[in-house]
Short mmCIF file of C-alpha atoms and ligand atoms in Angstrom, two decimals:
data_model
loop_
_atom_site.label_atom_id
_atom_site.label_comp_id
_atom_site.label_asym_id
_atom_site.label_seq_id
_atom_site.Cartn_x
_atom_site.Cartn_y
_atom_site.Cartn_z
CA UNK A 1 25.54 -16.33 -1.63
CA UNK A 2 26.72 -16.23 1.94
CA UNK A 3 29.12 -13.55 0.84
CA UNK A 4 26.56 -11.64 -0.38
CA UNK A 5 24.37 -11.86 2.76
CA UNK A 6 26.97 -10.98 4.64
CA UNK A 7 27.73 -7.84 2.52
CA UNK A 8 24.04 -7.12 2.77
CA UNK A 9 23.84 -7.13 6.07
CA UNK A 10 26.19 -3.77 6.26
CA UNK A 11 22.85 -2.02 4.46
CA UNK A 12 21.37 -2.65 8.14
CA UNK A 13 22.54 -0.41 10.87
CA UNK A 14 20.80 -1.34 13.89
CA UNK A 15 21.49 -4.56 16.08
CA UNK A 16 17.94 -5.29 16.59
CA UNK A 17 16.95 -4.53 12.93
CA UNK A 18 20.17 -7.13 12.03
CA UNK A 19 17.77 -9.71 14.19
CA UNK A 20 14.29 -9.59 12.01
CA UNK A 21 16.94 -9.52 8.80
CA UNK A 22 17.90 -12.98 9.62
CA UNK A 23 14.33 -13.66 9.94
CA UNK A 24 12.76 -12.50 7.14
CA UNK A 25 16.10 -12.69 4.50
CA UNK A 26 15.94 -15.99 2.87
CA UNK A 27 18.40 -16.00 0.12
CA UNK A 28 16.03 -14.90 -3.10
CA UNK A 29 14.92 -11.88 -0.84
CA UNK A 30 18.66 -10.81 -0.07
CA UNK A 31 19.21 -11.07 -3.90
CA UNK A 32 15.79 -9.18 -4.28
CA UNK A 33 17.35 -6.65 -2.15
CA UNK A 34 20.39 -6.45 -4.10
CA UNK A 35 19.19 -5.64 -7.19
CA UNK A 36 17.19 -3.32 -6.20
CA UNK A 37 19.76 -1.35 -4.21
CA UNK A 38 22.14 -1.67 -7.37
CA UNK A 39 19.35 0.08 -9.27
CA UNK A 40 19.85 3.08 -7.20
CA UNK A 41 16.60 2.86 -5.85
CA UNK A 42 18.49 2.76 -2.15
CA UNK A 43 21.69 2.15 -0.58
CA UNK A 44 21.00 1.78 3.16
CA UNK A 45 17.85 -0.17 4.48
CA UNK A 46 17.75 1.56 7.91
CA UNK A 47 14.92 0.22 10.58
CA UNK A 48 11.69 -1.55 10.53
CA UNK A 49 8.73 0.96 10.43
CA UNK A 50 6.14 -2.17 10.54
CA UNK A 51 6.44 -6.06 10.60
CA UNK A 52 3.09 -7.43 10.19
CA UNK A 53 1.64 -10.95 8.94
CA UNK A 54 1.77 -10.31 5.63
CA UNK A 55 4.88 -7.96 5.24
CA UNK A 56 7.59 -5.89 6.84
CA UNK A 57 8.27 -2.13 5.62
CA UNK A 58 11.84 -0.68 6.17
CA UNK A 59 12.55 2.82 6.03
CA UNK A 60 15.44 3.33 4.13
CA UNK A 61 17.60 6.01 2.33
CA UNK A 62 19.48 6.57 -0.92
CA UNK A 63 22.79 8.15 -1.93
CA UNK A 64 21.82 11.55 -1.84
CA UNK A 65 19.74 10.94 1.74
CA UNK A 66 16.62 11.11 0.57
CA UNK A 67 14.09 8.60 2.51
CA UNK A 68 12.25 5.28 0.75
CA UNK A 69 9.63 2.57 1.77
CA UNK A 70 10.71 -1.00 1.16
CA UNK A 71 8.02 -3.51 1.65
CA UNK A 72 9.16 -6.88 1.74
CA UNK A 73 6.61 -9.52 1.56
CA UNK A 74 6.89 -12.87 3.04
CA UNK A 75 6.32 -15.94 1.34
CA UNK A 76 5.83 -19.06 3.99
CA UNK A 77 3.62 -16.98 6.05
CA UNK A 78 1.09 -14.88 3.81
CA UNK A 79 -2.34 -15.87 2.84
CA UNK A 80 -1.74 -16.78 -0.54
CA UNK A 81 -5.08 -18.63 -0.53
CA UNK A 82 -6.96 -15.21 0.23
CA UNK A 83 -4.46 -13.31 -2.05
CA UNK A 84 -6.05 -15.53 -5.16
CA UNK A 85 -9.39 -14.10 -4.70
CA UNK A 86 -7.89 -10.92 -6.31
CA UNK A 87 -5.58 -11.88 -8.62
CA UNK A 88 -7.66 -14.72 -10.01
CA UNK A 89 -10.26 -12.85 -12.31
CA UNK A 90 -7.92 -9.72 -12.66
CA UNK A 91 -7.66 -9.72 -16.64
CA UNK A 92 -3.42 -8.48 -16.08
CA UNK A 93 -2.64 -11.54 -14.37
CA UNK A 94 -3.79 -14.19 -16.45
CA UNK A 95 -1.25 -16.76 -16.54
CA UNK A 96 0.44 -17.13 -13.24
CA UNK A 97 1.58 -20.24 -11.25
CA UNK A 98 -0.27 -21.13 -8.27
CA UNK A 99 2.61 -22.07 -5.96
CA UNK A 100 3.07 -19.69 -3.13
CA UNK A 101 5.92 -17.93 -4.16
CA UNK A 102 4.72 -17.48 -7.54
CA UNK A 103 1.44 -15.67 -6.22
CA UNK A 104 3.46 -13.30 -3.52
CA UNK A 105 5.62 -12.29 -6.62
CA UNK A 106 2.54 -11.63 -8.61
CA UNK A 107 0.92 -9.77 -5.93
CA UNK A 108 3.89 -7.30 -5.79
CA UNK A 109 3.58 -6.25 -9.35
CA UNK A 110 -0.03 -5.99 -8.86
CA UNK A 111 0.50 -3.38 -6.36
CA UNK A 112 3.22 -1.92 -8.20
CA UNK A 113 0.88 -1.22 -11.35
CA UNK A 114 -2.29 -0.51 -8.91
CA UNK A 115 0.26 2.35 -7.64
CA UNK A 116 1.20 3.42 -10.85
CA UNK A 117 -2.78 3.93 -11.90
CA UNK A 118 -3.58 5.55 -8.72
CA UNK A 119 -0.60 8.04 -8.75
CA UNK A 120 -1.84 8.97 -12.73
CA UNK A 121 -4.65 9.42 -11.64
CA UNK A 122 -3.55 11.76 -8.81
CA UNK A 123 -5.32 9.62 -6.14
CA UNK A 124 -2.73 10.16 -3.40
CA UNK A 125 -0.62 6.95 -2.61
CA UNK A 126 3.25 6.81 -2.36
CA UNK A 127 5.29 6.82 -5.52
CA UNK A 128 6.19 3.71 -6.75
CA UNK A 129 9.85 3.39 -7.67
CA UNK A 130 10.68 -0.12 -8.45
CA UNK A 131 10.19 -3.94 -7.26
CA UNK A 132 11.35 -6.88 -7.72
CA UNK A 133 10.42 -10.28 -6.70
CA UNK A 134 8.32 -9.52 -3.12
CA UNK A 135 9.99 -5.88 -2.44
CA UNK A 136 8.04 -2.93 -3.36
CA UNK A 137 10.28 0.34 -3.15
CA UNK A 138 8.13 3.14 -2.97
CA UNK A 139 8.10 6.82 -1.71
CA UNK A 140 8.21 7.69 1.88
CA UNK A 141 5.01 8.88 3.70
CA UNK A 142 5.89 11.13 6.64
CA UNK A 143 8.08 14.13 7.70
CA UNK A 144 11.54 14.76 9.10
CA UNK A 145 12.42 10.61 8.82
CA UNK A 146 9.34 10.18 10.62
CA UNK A 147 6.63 7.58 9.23
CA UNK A 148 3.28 9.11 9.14
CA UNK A 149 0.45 7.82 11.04
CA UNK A 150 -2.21 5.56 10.33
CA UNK A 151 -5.90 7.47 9.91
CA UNK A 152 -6.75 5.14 12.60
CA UNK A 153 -3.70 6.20 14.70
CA UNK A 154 -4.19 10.14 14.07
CA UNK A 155 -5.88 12.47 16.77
CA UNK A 156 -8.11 14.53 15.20
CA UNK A 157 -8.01 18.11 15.91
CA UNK A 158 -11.49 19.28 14.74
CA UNK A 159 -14.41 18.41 12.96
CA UNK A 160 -13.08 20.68 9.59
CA UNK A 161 -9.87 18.81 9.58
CA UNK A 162 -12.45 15.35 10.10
CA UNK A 163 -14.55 16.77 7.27
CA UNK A 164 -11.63 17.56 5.36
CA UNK A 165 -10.62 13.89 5.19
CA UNK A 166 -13.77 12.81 4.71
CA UNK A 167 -13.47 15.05 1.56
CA UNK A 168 -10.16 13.78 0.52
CA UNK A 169 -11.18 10.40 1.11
CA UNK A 170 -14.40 10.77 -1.96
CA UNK A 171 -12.13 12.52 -3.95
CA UNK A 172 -9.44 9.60 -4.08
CA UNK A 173 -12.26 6.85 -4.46
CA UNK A 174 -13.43 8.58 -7.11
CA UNK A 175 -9.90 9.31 -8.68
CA UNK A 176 -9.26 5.75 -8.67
CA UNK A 177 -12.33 4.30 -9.74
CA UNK A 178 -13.11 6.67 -12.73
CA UNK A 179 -9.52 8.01 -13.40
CA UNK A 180 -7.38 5.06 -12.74
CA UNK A 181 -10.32 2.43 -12.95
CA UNK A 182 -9.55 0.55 -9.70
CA UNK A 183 -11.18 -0.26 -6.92
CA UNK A 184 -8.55 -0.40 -3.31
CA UNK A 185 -11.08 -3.36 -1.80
CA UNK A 186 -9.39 -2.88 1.25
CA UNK A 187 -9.44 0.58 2.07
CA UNK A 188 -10.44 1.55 5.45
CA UNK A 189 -8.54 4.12 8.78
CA UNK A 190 -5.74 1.34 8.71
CA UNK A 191 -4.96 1.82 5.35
CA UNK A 192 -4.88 6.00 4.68
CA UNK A 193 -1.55 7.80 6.83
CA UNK A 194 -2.13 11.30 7.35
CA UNK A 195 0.89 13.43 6.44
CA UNK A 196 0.43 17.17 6.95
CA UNK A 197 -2.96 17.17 6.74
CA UNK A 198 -3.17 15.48 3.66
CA UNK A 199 -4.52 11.64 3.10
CA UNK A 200 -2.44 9.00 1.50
CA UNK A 201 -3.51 5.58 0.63
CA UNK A 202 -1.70 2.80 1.01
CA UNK A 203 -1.39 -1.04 0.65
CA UNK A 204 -2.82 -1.19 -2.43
CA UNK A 205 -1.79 -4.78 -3.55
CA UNK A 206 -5.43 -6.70 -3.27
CA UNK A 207 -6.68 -3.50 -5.65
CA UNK A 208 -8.65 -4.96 -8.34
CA UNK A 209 -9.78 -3.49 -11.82
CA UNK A 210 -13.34 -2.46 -11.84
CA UNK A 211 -13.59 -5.32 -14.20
CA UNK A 212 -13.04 -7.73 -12.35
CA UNK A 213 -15.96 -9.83 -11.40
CA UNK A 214 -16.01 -9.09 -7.25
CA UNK A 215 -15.36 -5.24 -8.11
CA UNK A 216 -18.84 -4.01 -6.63
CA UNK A 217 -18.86 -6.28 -4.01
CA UNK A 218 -14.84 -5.01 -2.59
CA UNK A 219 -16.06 -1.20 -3.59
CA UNK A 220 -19.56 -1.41 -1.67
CA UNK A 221 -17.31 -2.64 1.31
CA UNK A 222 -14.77 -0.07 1.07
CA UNK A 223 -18.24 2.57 1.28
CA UNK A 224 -19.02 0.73 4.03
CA UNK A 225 -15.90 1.00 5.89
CA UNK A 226 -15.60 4.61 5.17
CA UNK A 227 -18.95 5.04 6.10
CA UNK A 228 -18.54 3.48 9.58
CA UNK A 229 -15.00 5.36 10.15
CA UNK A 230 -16.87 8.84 9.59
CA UNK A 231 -20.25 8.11 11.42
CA UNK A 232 -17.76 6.59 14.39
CA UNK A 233 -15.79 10.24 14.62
CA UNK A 234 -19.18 11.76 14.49
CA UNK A 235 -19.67 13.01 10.95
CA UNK A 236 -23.32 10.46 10.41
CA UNK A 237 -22.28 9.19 6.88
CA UNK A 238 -24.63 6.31 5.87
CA UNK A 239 -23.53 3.96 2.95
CA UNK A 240 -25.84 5.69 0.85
CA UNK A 241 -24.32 9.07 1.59
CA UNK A 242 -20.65 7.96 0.63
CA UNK A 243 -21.57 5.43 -2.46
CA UNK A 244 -23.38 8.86 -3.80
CA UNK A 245 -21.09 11.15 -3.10
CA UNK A 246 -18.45 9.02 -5.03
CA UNK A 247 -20.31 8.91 -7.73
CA UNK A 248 -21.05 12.19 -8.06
CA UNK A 249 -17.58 13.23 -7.43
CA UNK A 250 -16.55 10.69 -10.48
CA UNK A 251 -19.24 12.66 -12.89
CA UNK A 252 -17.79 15.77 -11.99
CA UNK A 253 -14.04 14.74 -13.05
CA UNK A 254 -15.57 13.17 -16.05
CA UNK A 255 -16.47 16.70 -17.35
CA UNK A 256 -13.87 18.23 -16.30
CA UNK A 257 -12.07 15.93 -19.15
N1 LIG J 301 5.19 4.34 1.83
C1 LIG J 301 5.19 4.29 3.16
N2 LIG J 301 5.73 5.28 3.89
C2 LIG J 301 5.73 5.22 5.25
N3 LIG J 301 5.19 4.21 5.96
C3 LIG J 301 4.62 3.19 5.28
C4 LIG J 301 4.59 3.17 3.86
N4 LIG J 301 3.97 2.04 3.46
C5 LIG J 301 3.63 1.38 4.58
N5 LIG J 301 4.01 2.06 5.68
C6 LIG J 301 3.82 1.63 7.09
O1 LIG J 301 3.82 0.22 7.16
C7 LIG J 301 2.55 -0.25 7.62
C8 LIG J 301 2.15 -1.51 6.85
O2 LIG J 301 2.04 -1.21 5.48
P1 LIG J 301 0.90 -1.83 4.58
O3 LIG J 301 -0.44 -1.47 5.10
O4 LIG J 301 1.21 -1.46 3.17
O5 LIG J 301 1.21 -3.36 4.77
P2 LIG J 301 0.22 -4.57 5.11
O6 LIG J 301 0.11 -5.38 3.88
O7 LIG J 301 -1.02 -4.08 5.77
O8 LIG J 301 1.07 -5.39 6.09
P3 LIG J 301 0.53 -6.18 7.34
O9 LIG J 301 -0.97 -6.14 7.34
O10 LIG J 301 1.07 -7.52 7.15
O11 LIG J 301 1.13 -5.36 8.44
C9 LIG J 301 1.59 0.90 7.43
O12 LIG J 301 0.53 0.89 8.36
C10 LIG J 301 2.49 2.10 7.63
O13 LIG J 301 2.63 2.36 9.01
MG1 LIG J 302 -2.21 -2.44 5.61
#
């Protein structure tokens, strides 16, 4: 195993980046890494585009250069008491342990499979390529190597581009709810990048089916946060406004079927 850390850590190029590896590698993670890269999915894991409580994300690249996400979750510090409240009552999940571990792991293949069902249903998220154990490899959001900015991060340059994500924004809601039949429950400007001018959502792992018994109550607070986002940049959405215009925008695609 040491061996194998050590060969891992020639994936890393930067000094500083070699620092958080030690960190956040402990030696299932390393081998989580492994496989993955022996899948193909990547060869090089290049820098850290976020560390956060929950997870870091790595840029990183595969034979042919082409750029992937790798989110790597950690297990002694995430909230695996909060992460229960979605998995438990999410009819895919049934039979899981209830050590920490156990739930991160389950988490990732949740969001995994809440990828897959969003991308189907051509809600825009990134690509899912693979995971194992708590690393997600997914498609890279952004432009020339460049991660693409959080909604919340972006400078707006008009009101049409505003209203145009605003747009985007119903559309996906109601791709996922009525196409893919999930609901994001934690959707709001910190979770949508904007990459040449389009919206993509992200972090998708607390996504529950619309089955699942707190499904209205994480969708009506998704509206919510949406609604507040808009009305803040000046486009006066009220809860009502958004819920409806969901709806309506799920009828549509139902006929269109
Ligand atoms: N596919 C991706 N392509 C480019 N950047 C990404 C991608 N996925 C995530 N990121 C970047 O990493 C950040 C964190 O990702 P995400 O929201 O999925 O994690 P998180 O669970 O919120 O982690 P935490 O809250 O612990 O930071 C995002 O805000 C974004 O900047
Ligand atoms: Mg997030």
């Amino acid at each position: 195993m040491k061996r194998e850390i050590e060969t891992l850590k020639n994936y890393i190029s930067e000094e500083k980046d070699r620092k958080i590896f030690a960190q956040v590698f402990d030696a299932n993670a390393v081998m989580a890494i492994h496989v993955l890269a022996t899948r193909g999915l990547f060869d090089l894991l290049e820098f850290v585009v976020s560390t956060g409580k929950e997870a870091h994300v790595f840029r990183a690249t595969d034979v042919s250069g082409n750029y992937r996400a790798v989110k790597l979750y950690k297990i002694e510090t995430s909230d695996f008491r909060n992460m229960q409240k979605y998995i438990v009552g999410d009819r895919r999940f049934k039979s899981i342990g209830s050590d920490k571990r156990s739930i991160v792991y389950a988490w990732v293949r949740k969001e995994y499979k809440n990828l897959v069902l969003a991308s189907e249903a051509k809600a825009r998220v990134p690509l899912p390529l693979g995971f194992k154990d708590n690393a997600l490899v997914m498609e890279f959001i952004g432009s020339n190597g460049k991660a693409a900015p959080r909604l919340k991060d972006f400078k707006v340059e008009s009101i049409e581009q505003l209203e145009g994500f605003y747009l985007q924004t119903i559309e996906f809601m109601a791709r996922m709810f009525y196409g893919a039949g999930i609901v994001h429950a934690d959707l709001s400007e910190y979770n949508a990048l904007v990459n040449d001018n389009e919206l993509v959502f992200i972090d998708l792992g607390q996504a529950v089916l619309r089955t699942h018994p707190s499904a209205r109550e994480f969708f009506e607070r998704d509206v919510k946060n949406v609604a507040d986002f808009y009305s803040k940049k000046g486009l006066r959405k009220s809860f009502e406004e958004v819920y409806g215009a969901v709806k309506a925008k799920g009828k549509e695609t139902k006929k269109k079927k």
